[in-house]
Coordinates of C-alpha atoms in Angstrom, one line a residue:
M1 CA -71.0 53.2 190.8
W2 CA -70.7 56.2 188.9
I3 CA -69.3 59.4 190.7
L4 CA -69.6 62.7 189.4
K5 CA -65.9 64.2 188.9
W6 CA -67.5 67.8 188.9
F7 CA -69.1 67.2 192.7
F8 CA -65.9 65.8 194.0
R9 CA -63.6 68.5 192.5
C10 CA -65.8 71.5 193.4
A11 CA -65.7 69.9 197.2
G12 CA -62.0 69.3 197.0
M13 CA -62.4 65.7 198.0
Q14 CA -60.3 62.6 196.9
L15 CA -62.0 59.3 196.0
N16 CA -60.8 56.4 198.3
I17 CA -63.1 53.6 197.5
K18 CA -61.5 50.0 198.0
K19 CA -62.2 46.9 196.1
K20 CA -65.1 48.6 194.2
P21 CA -65.2 49.5 190.3
V22 CA -65.6 53.2 190.1
Q23 CA -66.3 55.2 186.8
V24 CA -65.8 58.7 187.3
L25 CA -67.9 60.8 184.8
P26 CA -67.3 64.4 183.7
Y27 CA -70.4 66.5 184.3
D28 CA -72.3 65.8 181.0
F29 CA -76.0 65.7 182.1
H30 CA -77.3 64.1 179.1
V31 CA -75.0 61.1 179.4
I32 CA -75.4 61.1 183.4
F33 CA -79.3 61.2 182.8
E34 CA -79.1 58.2 180.3
K35 CA -77.1 56.2 183.0
I36 CA -79.9 57.0 185.4
K37 CA -82.3 55.7 183.3
E38 CA -80.5 52.2 183.2
A39 CA -79.6 52.3 186.9
D40 CA -81.6 50.0 189.5
G41 CA -81.1 52.7 192.1
L42 CA -79.7 56.1 192.7
V43 CA -77.4 57.6 195.6
L44 CA -77.5 61.4 195.8
G45 CA -74.9 63.0 197.8
S46 CA -73.8 66.5 198.5
P47 CA -71.1 68.3 200.7
V48 CA -72.4 71.0 202.7
Y49 CA -70.8 74.7 202.6
G50 CA -73.7 76.7 203.6
A51 CA -76.1 75.0 205.6
D52 CA -77.7 72.9 202.9
I53 CA -77.0 71.3 199.5
S54 CA -74.2 72.6 197.3
A55 CA -75.4 74.9 194.3
K56 CA -74.2 72.3 192.0
M57 CA -76.5 69.6 193.7
K58 CA -79.3 71.9 193.5
N59 CA -78.8 72.5 189.7
F60 CA -78.2 68.7 189.0
I61 CA -81.5 67.7 190.9
D62 CA -83.7 70.5 189.3
R63 CA -82.4 69.4 185.8
L64 CA -82.7 65.8 186.9
G65 CA -86.7 66.9 187.8
I66 CA -87.6 68.7 184.9
A67 CA -85.8 66.1 182.4
S68 CA -87.8 63.3 184.2
L69 CA -91.4 64.8 183.7
G70 CA -91.0 63.7 179.9
D71 CA -91.2 60.2 181.4
A72 CA -92.2 59.7 185.0
K73 CA -91.3 56.3 185.1
V74 CA -87.3 57.1 184.8
L75 CA -87.3 57.8 188.7
Q76 CA -90.8 56.5 189.6
R77 CA -90.5 53.4 192.4
K78 CA -86.5 53.5 192.0
P79 CA -84.6 53.2 195.1
G80 CA -82.8 56.2 196.1
A81 CA -80.6 57.3 199.2
A82 CA -79.3 60.8 200.3
V83 CA -76.1 61.3 202.0
S84 CA -74.1 64.3 202.9
A85 CA -70.5 65.1 204.3
V86 CA -70.4 68.0 206.6
R87 CA -68.0 70.1 208.6
R88 CA -70.3 71.1 211.4
A89 CA -74.0 71.8 211.0
G90 CA -76.6 71.7 207.8
G91 CA -76.0 67.9 207.1
M92 CA -79.9 67.0 208.3
T93 CA -81.0 70.0 205.7
A94 CA -78.9 68.6 202.9
V95 CA -80.3 65.0 203.6
D96 CA -83.6 66.5 203.9
A97 CA -83.7 68.3 200.5
L98 CA -82.4 65.3 198.6
N99 CA -85.0 63.2 200.3
H100 CA -87.8 65.6 199.5
F101 CA -86.6 65.5 195.7
M102 CA -86.8 61.9 195.7
L103 CA -90.2 61.7 197.4
F104 CA -91.5 64.4 194.9
R105 CA -90.4 62.3 191.8
E106 CA -92.1 59.0 193.6
M107 CA -88.9 57.3 194.6
L108 CA -88.6 54.7 197.2
V109 CA -86.4 56.3 199.9
V110 CA -84.0 54.2 201.8
G111 CA -82.9 55.3 205.1
S112 CA -80.3 54.2 207.8
T113 CA -80.1 53.9 211.6
Y114 CA -79.6 57.5 211.8
W115 CA -79.3 60.3 209.5
N116 CA -77.2 59.8 206.5
M117 CA -74.2 62.1 206.8
V118 CA -70.4 62.0 207.9
Y119 CA -68.6 64.8 209.8
G120 CA -65.1 66.2 209.0
K121 CA -63.1 69.1 208.2
D122 CA -60.2 68.0 205.9
V123 CA -60.2 65.4 203.3
G124 CA -60.2 61.9 204.9
D125 CA -61.5 63.1 208.4
V126 CA -65.0 61.4 207.7
L127 CA -63.4 58.2 207.7
N128 CA -62.5 59.0 211.5
D129 CA -66.3 59.1 212.0
D130 CA -67.2 56.0 213.3
E131 CA -71.0 56.6 213.7
G132 CA -71.2 58.3 210.4
M133 CA -69.4 55.3 208.7
A134 CA -71.4 52.9 210.4
N135 CA -74.6 54.7 209.1
M136 CA -73.1 54.8 205.4
R137 CA -72.6 51.1 205.6
N138 CA -76.1 50.4 207.0
I139 CA -77.7 52.3 204.1
G140 CA -75.4 50.5 201.8
E141 CA -76.6 47.3 203.1
N142 CA -80.5 48.6 203.1
M143 CA -80.2 49.6 199.6
A144 CA -78.5 46.2 198.7
W145 CA -81.7 44.7 200.5
L146 CA -84.1 46.5 198.9
L147 CA -82.7 46.1 195.2
K148 CA -82.5 42.4 196.0
K149 CA -86.1 42.4 196.9
L150 CA -87.3 44.3 193.9
H151 CA -85.5 42.1 191.6
A152 CA -86.2 38.9 193.2

């Protein structure tokens, strides 16, 4: 799993991922683009500040979209999932924007039992959002299931 340090630092978020190897990458688009080419799937996530994805995520997906035009197969038929962390409102718009990007690039969009967002104001609050965390577990299970089917 690769996590972009740039996005988390800008959101003031702390990483709390247990039992999973995590590699935090500095924001170097070319390095990340090469990792995306190699990846079996892609999870795009954004904090919500102004009722939509963050400006940095918008910049990233715009660059990713342009970079992938040279080789449409970079994203084509690659499983993808969209998630957002939100304090009050705008999570649906953020998930929708990320889903639209993936559909536009011919990716296979993975869903969950409900919209893929978690609610919280302060660092760690989202862990108390039982329904949101259940949705996140489910989208992870759905992504794993699809990846196994595609690589069977």
